[in-house]
mmCIF file of C-alpha atoms in Angstrom:
data_model
loop_
_atom_site.group_PDB
_atom_site.id
_atom_site.type_symbol
_atom_site.label_atom_id
_atom_site.label_comp_id
_atom_site.label_asym_id
_atom_site.label_seq_id
_atom_site.Cartn_x
_atom_site.Cartn_y
_atom_site.Cartn_z
ATOM 1 C CA MET A 909 18.328 6.446 -16.515
ATOM 2 C CA GLU A 910 17.970 10.228 -16.594
ATOM 3 C CA ASN A 911 14.269 9.933 -15.735
ATOM 4 C CA ALA A 912 15.085 7.710 -12.766
ATOM 5 C CA ARG A 913 17.665 10.205 -11.512
ATOM 6 C CA LYS A 914 15.140 13.047 -11.729
ATOM 7 C CA ALA A 915 12.487 10.962 -9.951
ATOM 8 C CA TRP A 916 14.936 10.147 -7.145
ATOM 9 C CA TYR A 917 15.821 13.833 -6.783
ATOM 10 C CA ILE A 918 12.120 14.761 -6.415
ATOM 11 C CA MET A 919 11.701 11.933 -3.917
ATOM 12 C CA GLN A 920 14.619 13.168 -1.779
ATOM 13 C CA LYS A 921 13.316 16.747 -1.862
ATOM 14 C CA ASP A 922 9.877 15.485 -0.857
ATOM 15 C CA LEU A 923 11.243 13.580 2.129
ATOM 16 C CA ARG A 924 13.313 16.527 3.350
ATOM 17 C CA SER A 925 10.309 18.856 3.286
ATOM 18 C CA GLU A 926 7.899 16.394 4.929
ATOM 19 C CA LYS A 927 9.966 15.148 7.883
ATOM 20 C CA LYS A 928 7.443 16.071 10.572
ATOM 21 C CA TYR A 929 4.653 14.258 8.729
ATOM 22 C CA LEU A 930 6.713 11.063 8.468
ATOM 23 C CA VAL A 931 6.313 10.618 12.228
ATOM 24 C CA TRP A 932 2.609 10.008 11.569
ATOM 25 C CA SER A 933 3.551 7.198 9.177
ATOM 26 C CA ILE A 934 5.420 5.473 12.011
ATOM 27 C CA VAL A 935 2.513 6.030 14.412
ATOM 28 C CA TYR A 936 0.072 4.625 11.855
ATOM 29 C CA ALA A 937 2.200 1.539 11.153
ATOM 30 C CA VAL A 938 2.625 0.837 14.892
ATOM 31 C CA TYR A 939 -1.083 1.333 15.591
ATOM 32 C CA MET A 940 -2.119 -0.952 12.737
ATOM 33 C CA ALA A 941 0.412 -3.611 13.788
ATOM 34 C CA VAL A 942 -1.029 -3.711 17.316
ATOM 35 C CA MET A 943 -4.664 -3.639 16.183
ATOM 36 C CA VAL A 944 -4.330 -6.147 13.338
ATOM 37 C CA GLY A 945 -1.896 -8.301 15.333
ATOM 38 C CA SER A 946 -4.433 -8.578 18.158
ATOM 39 C CA ALA A 947 -7.106 -9.696 15.668
ATOM 40 C CA VAL A 948 -4.689 -12.227 14.155
ATOM 41 C CA ARG A 949 -3.843 -13.587 17.601
ATOM 42 C CA GLY A 950 -7.542 -14.091 18.365
ATOM 43 C CA GLN A 951 -8.154 -15.815 15.026
ATOM 44 C CA MET A 952 -5.201 -18.175 15.411
ATOM 45 C CA GLU A 953 -6.080 -19.038 19.001
ATOM 46 C CA ALA A 954 -9.572 -20.072 17.869
ATOM 47 C CA PRO A 955 -9.240 -21.091 14.187
ATOM 48 C CA GLU A 956 -12.505 -23.036 14.335
ATOM 49 C CA PHE A 957 -14.378 -19.720 14.536
ATOM 50 C CA ILE A 958 -13.766 -18.355 11.066
ATOM 51 C CA SER A 959 -14.158 -14.583 11.102
ATOM 52 C CA PRO A 960 -14.157 -12.177 8.142
ATOM 53 C CA VAL A 961 -12.691 -9.461 10.385
ATOM 54 C CA THR A 962 -9.035 -10.443 9.972
ATOM 55 C CA ASP A 963 -9.406 -10.900 6.221
ATOM 56 C CA GLY A 964 -11.142 -7.532 5.994
ATOM 57 C CA LEU A 965 -8.461 -5.766 8.038
ATOM 58 C CA PHE A 966 -5.642 -7.181 5.918
ATOM 59 C CA MET A 967 -7.398 -6.519 2.617
ATOM 60 C CA LEU A 968 -8.288 -2.966 3.646
ATOM 61 C CA PHE A 969 -5.121 -1.773 5.320
ATOM 62 C CA ILE A 970 -2.175 -3.609 3.730
ATOM 63 C CA PRO A 971 -2.385 -1.439 0.567
ATOM 64 C CA MET A 972 -2.153 1.617 2.861
ATOM 65 C CA LEU A 973 1.411 0.569 3.730
ATOM 66 C CA GLY A 974 2.306 1.851 0.266
ATOM 67 C CA PHE A 975 1.687 5.444 1.403
ATOM 68 C CA TYR A 976 3.497 7.708 3.815
ATOM 69 C CA PHE A 977 1.844 10.686 5.436
ATOM 70 C CA SER A 978 2.583 14.117 4.023
ATOM 71 C CA ARG A 979 0.919 17.500 3.868
ATOM 72 C CA ARG A 980 -0.343 16.491 0.433
ATOM 73 C CA SER A 981 -2.046 13.333 1.711
ATOM 74 C CA PHE A 982 -3.716 15.235 4.544
ATOM 75 C CA LYS A 983 -5.010 17.969 2.217
ATOM 76 C CA TYR A 984 -5.987 16.008 -0.900
ATOM 77 C CA LEU A 985 -9.725 16.339 -0.228
ATOM 78 C CA SER A 986 -9.900 19.962 0.932
ATOM 79 C CA GLU A 987 -7.265 21.423 -1.418
ATOM 80 C CA ASP A 988 -7.120 18.841 -4.242
ATOM 81 C CA SER A 989 -3.398 18.702 -3.467
ATOM 82 C CA TYR A 990 -2.548 15.876 -5.886
ATOM 83 C CA THR A 991 -3.957 17.846 -8.816
ATOM 84 C CA GLN A 992 -2.022 20.919 -7.649
ATOM 85 C CA MET A 993 1.148 18.830 -7.532
ATOM 86 C CA LEU A 994 0.605 17.578 -11.087
ATOM 87 C CA ALA A 995 -0.044 21.126 -12.321
ATOM 88 C CA TYR A 996 3.162 22.308 -10.636
ATOM 89 C CA PHE A 997 5.191 19.476 -12.197
ATOM 90 C CA ARG A 998 3.691 20.188 -15.617
ATOM 91 C CA ALA A 999 4.606 23.892 -15.326
ATOM 92 C CA LEU A 1000 8.298 23.198 -14.545
ATOM 93 C CA PRO A 1001 8.045 21.124 -16.906
ATOM 94 C CA ILE A 1002 8.667 17.601 -15.587
ATOM 95 C CA PRO A 1003 7.916 14.702 -17.983
ATOM 96 C CA ASP A 1004 5.002 12.427 -17.122
ATOM 97 C CA ARG A 1005 7.302 9.407 -17.028
ATOM 98 C CA VAL A 1006 9.342 11.053 -14.263
ATOM 99 C CA ILE A 1007 6.151 11.679 -12.277
ATOM 100 C CA ILE A 1008 5.179 8.008 -12.581
ATOM 101 C CA LEU A 1009 8.663 6.881 -11.542
ATOM 102 C CA TYR A 1010 8.527 9.263 -8.598
ATOM 103 C CA ARG A 1011 5.198 7.765 -7.479
ATOM 104 C CA LEU A 1012 6.536 4.217 -7.855
ATOM 105 C CA LEU A 1013 9.595 5.133 -5.787
ATOM 106 C CA GLN A 1014 7.306 6.538 -3.109
ATOM 107 C CA MET A 1015 5.305 3.336 -3.154
ATOM 108 C CA PHE A 1016 8.224 0.920 -2.889
ATOM 109 C CA MET A 1017 10.017 2.919 -0.192
ATOM 110 C CA ALA A 1018 6.797 3.214 1.825
ATOM 111 C CA PHE A 1019 6.213 -0.537 1.617
ATOM 112 C CA ILE A 1020 9.775 -1.228 2.777
ATOM 113 C CA PHE A 1021 9.654 1.301 5.623
ATOM 114 C CA ASN A 1022 6.092 0.652 6.809
ATOM 115 C CA GLY A 1023 6.307 -3.065 6.101
ATOM 116 C CA ILE A 1024 9.309 -3.563 8.374
ATOM 117 C CA ILE A 1025 7.555 -1.722 11.211
ATOM 118 C CA PHE A 1026 4.143 -3.336 10.663
ATOM 119 C CA PHE A 1027 5.173 -6.953 10.136
ATOM 120 C CA GLY A 1028 8.069 -6.714 12.590
ATOM 121 C CA LEU A 1029 5.832 -5.536 15.427
ATOM 122 C CA MET A 1030 2.939 -7.818 14.487
ATOM 123 C CA TYR A 1031 5.315 -10.792 14.783
ATOM 124 C CA TRP A 1032 5.537 -10.066 18.515
ATOM 125 C CA VAL A 1033 1.918 -9.095 19.058
ATOM 126 C CA ALA A 1034 0.477 -12.196 17.362
ATOM 127 C CA GLU A 1035 2.211 -14.716 19.651
ATOM 128 C CA PRO A 1036 0.654 -17.890 18.119
ATOM 129 C CA MET A 1037 2.088 -16.852 14.767
ATOM 130 C CA ARG A 1038 5.543 -16.366 16.289
ATOM 131 C CA SER A 1039 5.520 -19.747 18.026
ATOM 132 C CA GLY A 1040 4.057 -21.626 15.066
ATOM 133 C CA MET A 1041 6.087 -20.216 12.174
ATOM 134 C CA SER A 1042 9.764 -20.147 11.329
ATOM 135 C CA LEU A 1043 11.336 -16.838 10.353
ATOM 136 C CA ALA A 1044 11.429 -17.985 6.718
ATOM 137 C CA GLY A 1045 7.750 -18.868 6.896
ATOM 138 C CA TYR A 1046 6.859 -15.529 8.434
ATOM 139 C CA LEU A 1047 8.911 -13.725 5.788
ATOM 140 C CA ALA A 1048 6.956 -15.594 3.100
ATOM 141 C CA PHE A 1049 3.706 -14.644 4.818
ATOM 142 C CA SER A 1050 4.756 -10.970 4.957
ATOM 143 C CA LEU A 1051 5.871 -10.923 1.330
ATOM 144 C CA THR A 1052 2.601 -12.568 0.264
ATOM 145 C CA TRP A 1053 0.599 -9.714 1.724
ATOM 146 C CA ILE A 1054 3.018 -7.064 0.462
ATOM 147 C CA GLY A 1055 2.499 -8.565 -2.995
ATOM 148 C CA TYR A 1056 -1.237 -8.126 -2.487
ATOM 149 C CA GLY A 1057 -0.667 -4.535 -1.365
ATOM 150 C CA LEU A 1058 1.439 -3.776 -4.436
ATOM 151 C CA ALA A 1059 -1.236 -5.266 -6.701
ATOM 152 C CA LEU A 1060 -3.839 -2.904 -5.192
ATOM 153 C CA SER A 1061 -1.425 0.038 -5.356
ATOM 154 C CA GLY A 1062 -1.790 0.079 -9.139
ATOM 155 C CA PRO A 1063 -5.479 1.123 -9.015
ATOM 156 C CA TYR A 1064 -4.769 3.561 -6.167
ATOM 157 C CA MET A 1065 -2.069 5.253 -8.240
ATOM 158 C CA TYR A 1066 -4.364 5.451 -11.262
ATOM 159 C CA PHE A 1067 -7.252 7.005 -9.323
ATOM 160 C CA GLU A 1068 -4.885 9.373 -7.505
ATOM 161 C CA PHE A 1069 -3.476 10.819 -10.723
ATOM 162 C CA SER A 1070 -6.562 10.674 -12.927
ATOM 163 C CA ASN A 1071 -9.145 12.323 -10.649
ATOM 164 C CA HIS A 1072 -9.698 15.438 -8.594
ATOM 165 C CA GLY A 1073 -9.744 15.060 -4.811
ATOM 166 C CA LYS A 1074 -13.440 14.269 -4.299
ATOM 167 C CA ALA A 1075 -13.516 11.740 -7.136
ATOM 168 C CA TYR A 1076 -10.370 10.092 -5.754
ATOM 169 C CA PHE A 1077 -12.058 9.856 -2.354
ATOM 170 C CA ARG A 1078 -15.097 8.155 -3.914
ATOM 171 C CA ALA A 1079 -12.863 5.733 -5.805
ATOM 172 C CA THR A 1080 -11.064 4.891 -2.549
ATOM 173 C CA LEU A 1081 -14.401 4.156 -0.870
ATOM 174 C CA ILE A 1082 -15.280 1.806 -3.743
ATOM 175 C CA LEU A 1083 -11.990 -0.064 -3.275
ATOM 176 C CA PHE A 1084 -12.674 -0.273 0.473
ATOM 177 C CA ALA A 1085 -16.180 -1.602 -0.178
ATOM 178 C CA GLY A 1086 -14.764 -4.186 -2.592
ATOM 179 C CA ALA A 1087 -12.370 -5.453 0.097
ATOM 180 C CA ILE A 1088 -15.185 -5.730 2.651
ATOM 181 C CA VAL A 1089 -17.440 -7.590 0.209
ATOM 182 C CA ALA A 1090 -14.590 -9.950 -0.734
ATOM 183 C CA ALA A 1091 -13.940 -10.759 2.946
ATOM 184 C CA ILE A 1092 -17.658 -11.507 3.512
ATOM 185 C CA VAL A 1093 -17.856 -13.696 0.404
ATOM 186 C CA ILE A 1094 -14.782 -15.674 1.516
ATOM 187 C CA LYS A 1095 -16.428 -16.174 4.922
ATOM 188 C CA ILE A 1096 -19.730 -17.313 3.340
ATOM 189 C CA CYS A 1097 -17.763 -19.822 1.267
ATOM 190 C CA GLY A 1098 -16.213 -21.176 4.484
ATOM 191 C CA GLY A 1099 -12.718 -19.852 3.867
ATOM 192 C CA ASN A 1100 -10.266 -17.604 5.633
ATOM 193 C CA LEU A 1101 -7.589 -15.930 3.533
ATOM 194 C CA LEU A 1102 -5.418 -15.089 6.531
ATOM 195 C CA LEU A 1103 -5.268 -18.685 7.804
ATOM 196 C CA TYR A 1104 -4.704 -19.972 4.269
ATOM 197 C CA SER A 1105 -1.782 -17.574 3.748
ATOM 198 C CA VAL A 1106 -0.328 -18.618 7.125
ATOM 199 C CA GLU A 1107 -0.667 -22.327 6.334
ATOM 200 C CA THR A 1108 0.822 -21.948 2.854
ATOM 201 C CA ALA A 1109 3.762 -19.875 4.104
ATOM 202 C CA THR A 1110 4.388 -22.273 7.004
ATOM 203 C CA ARG A 1111 4.436 -25.273 4.683
ATOM 204 C CA TRP A 1112 6.302 -23.884 1.669
ATOM 205 C CA LYS A 1113 8.243 -20.956 3.174
ATOM 206 C CA LEU A 1114 9.890 -18.897 0.396
ATOM 207 C CA LEU A 1115 8.657 -21.400 -2.197
ATOM 208 C CA SER A 1116 5.062 -20.557 -1.276
ATOM 209 C CA PRO A 1117 2.976 -20.664 -4.479
ATOM 210 C CA LEU A 1118 0.592 -18.066 -3.031
ATOM 211 C CA MET A 1119 3.480 -15.647 -2.485
ATOM 212 C CA TRP A 1120 4.668 -16.007 -6.071
ATOM 213 C CA VAL A 1121 1.127 -15.675 -7.421
ATOM 214 C CA MET A 1122 0.793 -12.406 -5.488
ATOM 215 C CA PHE A 1123 4.123 -11.178 -6.883
ATOM 216 C CA ALA A 1124 2.952 -12.010 -10.412
ATOM 217 C CA ALA A 1125 -0.357 -10.227 -9.788
ATOM 218 C CA ALA A 1126 1.541 -7.203 -8.419
ATOM 219 C CA ALA A 1127 3.828 -7.061 -11.472
ATOM 220 C CA ALA A 1128 0.880 -7.352 -13.876
ATOM 221 C CA SER A 1129 -1.182 -4.753 -11.991
ATOM 222 C CA LEU A 1130 1.612 -2.198 -11.753
ATOM 223 C CA ALA A 1131 2.555 -2.656 -15.412
ATOM 224 C CA ALA A 1132 -1.058 -2.266 -16.586
ATOM 225 C CA PHE A 1133 -1.974 0.661 -14.346
ATOM 226 C CA THR A 1134 1.322 2.447 -15.002
ATOM 227 C CA LYS A 1135 0.473 2.477 -18.713
ATOM 228 C CA MET A 1136 -3.097 3.577 -18.020
ATOM 229 C CA THR A 1137 -1.943 6.330 -15.662
ATOM 230 C CA LEU A 1138 0.669 7.588 -18.097
ATOM 231 C CA ARG A 1139 -1.915 7.733 -20.878
ATOM 232 C CA THR A 1140 -4.337 9.611 -18.605
ATOM 233 C CA LEU A 1141 -1.680 12.100 -17.467
ATOM 234 C CA ARG A 1142 -0.888 13.030 -21.066
ATOM 235 C CA SER A 1143 -4.476 14.042 -21.769
ATOM 236 C CA ARG A 1144 -5.760 15.178 -18.375
ATOM 237 C CA ASP A 1145 -6.976 18.739 -17.915
ATOM 238 C CA LEU A 1146 -5.540 19.964 -14.572
ATOM 239 C CA MET A 1147 -7.663 23.112 -14.344
#
Protein backbone atom coordinates (compact mmCIF):
# COMPACT_ATOMS: atom_id res chain seq x y z
CA MET A 1 0.00 0.00 0.00
CA GLU A 2 2.86 2.36 0.82
CA ASN A 3 4.46 1.65 -2.57
CA ALA A 4 1.19 2.44 -4.33
CA ARG A 5 0.89 5.73 -2.45
CA LYS A 6 4.43 6.72 -3.44
CA ALA A 7 3.78 5.76 -7.08
CA TRP A 8 0.60 7.87 -7.12
CA TYR A 9 2.49 10.83 -5.65
CA ILE A 10 5.14 10.61 -8.41
CA MET A 11 2.37 10.31 -10.99
CA GLN A 12 0.62 13.46 -9.72
CA LYS A 13 3.90 15.40 -9.67
CA ASP A 14 4.61 14.22 -13.22
CA LEU A 15 1.24 15.41 -14.49
CA ARG A 16 1.56 18.82 -12.84
CA SER A 17 4.95 19.43 -14.43
CA GLU A 18 3.96 18.20 -17.90
CA LYS A 19 0.65 20.01 -18.44
CA LYS A 20 1.63 21.71 -21.69
CA TYR A 21 2.78 18.42 -23.20
CA LEU A 22 -0.53 16.72 -22.37
CA VAL A 23 -2.19 18.88 -25.03
CA TRP A 24 -0.17 16.92 -27.61
CA SER A 25 -1.66 13.70 -26.24
CA ILE A 26 -5.14 15.04 -26.99
CA VAL A 27 -4.07 16.19 -30.46
CA TYR A 28 -2.54 12.78 -31.17
CA ALA A 29 -5.63 10.88 -29.99
CA VAL A 30 -7.94 13.10 -32.09
CA TYR A 31 -5.72 12.80 -35.17
CA MET A 32 -5.50 9.02 -34.88
CA ALA A 33 -9.26 8.72 -34.33
CA VAL A 34 -9.98 10.64 -37.54
CA MET A 35 -7.33 8.83 -39.60
CA VAL A 36 -8.06 5.32 -38.34
CA GLY A 37 -11.82 5.97 -38.28
CA SER A 38 -11.72 6.97 -41.95
CA ALA A 39 -9.88 3.72 -42.80
CA VAL A 40 -12.41 1.72 -40.77
CA ARG A 41 -15.30 3.43 -42.55
CA GLY A 42 -13.81 2.51 -45.94
CA GLN A 43 -13.24 -1.10 -44.89
CA MET A 44 -16.77 -1.53 -43.54
CA GLU A 45 -18.37 0.09 -46.58
CA ALA A 46 -16.56 -2.41 -48.82
CA PRO A 47 -15.92 -5.51 -46.66
CA GLU A 48 -15.42 -7.67 -49.75
CA PHE A 49 -12.11 -5.89 -50.37
CA ILE A 50 -10.06 -7.17 -47.47
CA SER A 51 -7.23 -4.75 -46.75
CA PRO A 52 -4.31 -5.17 -44.32
CA VAL A 53 -4.23 -1.39 -43.81
CA THR A 54 -6.87 -1.24 -41.07
CA ASP A 55 -5.40 -4.23 -39.24
CA GLY A 56 -1.95 -2.65 -39.49
CA LEU A 57 -3.15 0.72 -38.20
CA PHE A 58 -4.89 -0.84 -35.20
CA MET A 59 -2.01 -3.18 -34.38
CA LEU A 60 0.54 -0.37 -34.68
CA PHE A 61 -1.19 2.51 -32.96
CA ILE A 62 -3.52 1.07 -30.30
CA PRO A 63 -0.56 0.29 -27.98
CA MET A 64 0.46 3.96 -28.33
CA LEU A 65 -2.71 4.92 -26.44
CA GLY A 66 -0.89 3.67 -23.35
CA PHE A 67 1.49 6.65 -23.51
CA TYR A 68 0.98 10.35 -22.95
CA PHE A 69 3.33 12.95 -24.35
CA SER A 70 5.87 14.49 -22.00
CA ARG A 71 9.26 16.14 -22.24
CA ARG A 72 10.74 12.74 -21.42
CA SER A 73 9.01 11.01 -24.34
CA PHE A 74 10.11 13.72 -26.76
CA LYS A 75 13.74 13.56 -25.60
CA TYR A 76 14.27 9.83 -25.02
CA LEU A 77 16.40 9.40 -28.16
CA SER A 78 18.53 12.56 -27.98
CA GLU A 79 18.99 12.70 -24.19
CA ASP A 80 18.30 9.09 -23.11
CA SER A 81 15.70 10.64 -20.80
CA TYR A 82 14.27 7.35 -19.50
CA THR A 83 17.69 6.24 -18.27
CA GLN A 84 18.20 9.66 -16.66
CA MET A 85 14.85 9.29 -14.91
CA LEU A 86 15.79 5.86 -13.55
CA ALA A 87 19.15 7.19 -12.33
CA TYR A 88 17.39 10.08 -10.59
CA PHE A 89 14.90 7.73 -8.91
CA ARG A 90 17.71 5.42 -7.81
CA ALA A 91 19.62 8.35 -6.27
CA LEU A 92 16.65 9.52 -4.14
CA PRO A 93 16.35 6.45 -3.50
CA ILE A 94 12.99 5.19 -4.78
CA PRO A 95 12.43 1.40 -4.72
CA ASP A 96 12.19 -0.39 -8.06
CA ARG A 97 8.71 -1.65 -7.21
CA VAL A 98 7.50 1.94 -6.86
CA ILE A 99 8.96 2.77 -10.28
CA ILE A 100 7.11 -0.17 -11.84
CA LEU A 101 3.86 0.82 -10.14
CA TYR A 102 4.35 4.38 -11.34
CA ARG A 103 4.78 3.16 -14.93
CA LEU A 104 1.70 0.94 -14.67
CA LEU A 105 -0.32 3.87 -13.34
CA GLN A 106 0.86 5.96 -16.28
CA MET A 107 -0.17 3.21 -18.64
CA PHE A 108 -3.67 2.65 -17.26
CA MET A 109 -4.46 6.35 -16.96
CA ALA A 110 -3.23 6.98 -20.51
CA PHE A 111 -5.40 4.16 -21.86
CA ILE A 112 -8.45 5.55 -20.05
CA PHE A 113 -7.82 9.15 -21.14
CA ASN A 114 -6.69 8.47 -24.71
CA GLY A 115 -9.10 5.58 -25.15
CA ILE A 116 -12.15 7.69 -24.38
CA ILE A 117 -11.04 10.34 -26.88
CA PHE A 118 -9.94 7.87 -29.58
CA PHE A 119 -12.83 5.41 -29.48
CA GLY A 120 -15.39 8.11 -28.69
CA LEU A 121 -14.46 10.17 -31.74
CA MET A 122 -13.95 7.15 -33.99
CA TYR A 123 -17.53 6.08 -33.19
CA TRP A 124 -18.73 9.18 -35.05
CA VAL A 125 -16.17 9.12 -37.84
CA ALA A 126 -16.76 5.47 -38.77
CA GLU A 127 -20.49 5.88 -39.51
CA PRO A 128 -21.13 2.25 -40.65
CA MET A 129 -19.84 1.07 -37.29
CA ARG A 130 -22.16 3.46 -35.45
CA SER A 131 -25.23 2.40 -37.43
CA GLY A 132 -24.43 -1.32 -37.29
CA MET A 133 -23.42 -1.75 -33.65
CA SER A 134 -25.16 -1.19 -30.35
CA LEU A 135 -23.38 0.81 -27.67
CA ALA A 136 -22.70 -2.42 -25.75
CA GLY A 137 -21.23 -3.97 -28.88
CA TYR A 138 -19.04 -0.96 -29.55
CA LEU A 139 -17.88 -0.96 -25.93
CA ALA A 140 -16.90 -4.63 -26.32
CA PHE A 141 -15.07 -3.79 -29.54
CA SER A 142 -13.19 -0.93 -27.82
CA LEU A 143 -12.28 -3.05 -24.80
CA THR A 144 -11.06 -5.85 -27.09
CA TRP A 145 -8.53 -3.54 -28.69
CA ILE A 146 -7.57 -1.92 -25.38
CA GLY A 147 -6.85 -5.44 -24.13
CA TYR A 148 -4.58 -5.91 -27.13
CA GLY A 149 -2.89 -2.59 -26.38
CA LEU A 150 -2.31 -3.56 -22.75
CA ALA A 151 -0.82 -6.89 -23.83
CA LEU A 152 1.70 -5.06 -26.05
CA SER A 153 2.40 -2.50 -23.32
CA GLY A 154 4.24 -5.17 -21.33
CA PRO A 155 7.06 -5.48 -23.90
CA TYR A 156 7.14 -1.70 -24.39
CA MET A 157 7.61 -1.19 -20.65
CA TYR A 158 10.36 -3.81 -20.53
CA PHE A 159 12.31 -2.30 -23.44
CA GLU A 160 11.80 1.22 -22.09
CA PHE A 161 13.34 0.40 -18.71
CA SER A 162 15.97 -2.12 -19.77
CA ASN A 163 17.66 -0.23 -22.62
CA HIS A 164 19.28 3.08 -23.40
CA GLY A 165 17.45 5.41 -25.79
CA LYS A 166 18.85 4.13 -29.11
CA ALA A 167 18.33 0.49 -28.17
CA TYR A 168 14.77 1.27 -27.07
CA PHE A 169 14.16 2.94 -30.44
CA ARG A 170 15.41 -0.17 -32.27
CA ALA A 171 13.23 -2.41 -30.12
CA THR A 172 10.22 -0.21 -30.93
CA LEU A 173 10.95 -0.54 -34.65
CA ILE A 174 11.05 -4.33 -34.25
CA LEU A 175 7.63 -4.28 -32.56
CA PHE A 176 6.31 -2.05 -35.37
CA ALA A 177 7.71 -4.43 -37.99
CA GLY A 178 6.10 -7.38 -36.20
CA ALA A 179 2.69 -5.67 -36.34
CA ILE A 180 3.07 -4.94 -40.06
CA VAL A 181 4.13 -8.52 -40.82
CA ALA A 182 1.22 -9.89 -38.76
CA ALA A 183 -1.27 -7.72 -40.68
CA ILE A 184 0.15 -8.94 -44.03
CA VAL A 185 0.05 -12.58 -42.93
CA ILE A 186 -3.58 -12.22 -41.81
CA LYS A 187 -4.40 -10.71 -45.22
CA ILE A 188 -2.60 -13.53 -47.09
CA CYS A 189 -4.61 -16.04 -45.06
CA GLY A 190 -7.81 -14.28 -46.17
CA GLY A 191 -8.68 -12.78 -42.80
CA ASN A 192 -9.29 -9.35 -41.39
CA LEU A 193 -8.81 -8.88 -37.65
CA LEU A 194 -10.76 -5.62 -37.57
CA LEU A 195 -13.88 -7.10 -39.20
CA TYR A 196 -13.61 -10.21 -37.03
CA SER A 197 -13.44 -8.10 -33.85
CA VAL A 198 -16.43 -6.05 -35.05
CA GLU A 199 -18.48 -9.16 -35.85
CA THR A 200 -17.62 -10.85 -32.55
CA ALA A 201 -18.43 -7.74 -30.51
CA THR A 202 -21.68 -7.17 -32.42
CA ARG A 203 -22.81 -10.74 -31.83
CA TRP A 204 -21.66 -11.32 -28.24
CA LYS A 205 -21.40 -7.77 -26.87
CA LEU A 206 -19.77 -7.81 -23.41
CA LEU A 207 -19.69 -11.61 -23.48
CA SER A 208 -17.39 -11.49 -26.51
CA PRO A 209 -14.90 -14.37 -26.21
CA LEU A 210 -12.31 -12.36 -28.16
CA MET A 211 -12.55 -9.52 -25.64
CA TRP A 212 -11.99 -11.86 -22.70
CA VAL A 213 -9.12 -13.61 -24.48
CA MET A 214 -7.47 -10.21 -24.99
CA PHE A 215 -7.98 -9.36 -21.31
CA ALA A 216 -6.38 -12.68 -20.32
CA ALA A 217 -3.48 -12.05 -22.70
CA ALA A 218 -3.06 -8.53 -21.25
CA ALA A 219 -3.02 -9.85 -17.66
CA ALA A 220 -0.48 -12.56 -18.54
CA SER A 221 1.73 -10.16 -20.50
CA LEU A 222 1.77 -7.46 -17.83
CA ALA A 223 2.44 -9.99 -15.07
CA ALA A 224 5.32 -11.61 -16.99
CA PHE A 225 6.94 -8.40 -18.21
CA THR A 226 6.53 -6.68 -14.84
CA LYS A 227 8.61 -9.45 -13.27
CA MET A 228 11.17 -9.30 -16.07
CA THR A 229 11.41 -5.51 -15.85
CA LEU A 230 11.78 -5.57 -12.08
CA ARG A 231 14.56 -8.14 -12.33
CA THR A 232 16.32 -6.05 -15.00
CA LEU A 233 16.02 -2.83 -12.99
CA ARG A 234 17.71 -4.44 -9.99
CA SER A 235 20.81 -5.31 -12.00
CA ARG A 236 20.92 -2.61 -14.68
CA ASP A 237 23.90 -0.29 -14.89
CA LEU A 238 22.51 3.24 -15.46
CA MET A 239 25.84 4.86 -16.34
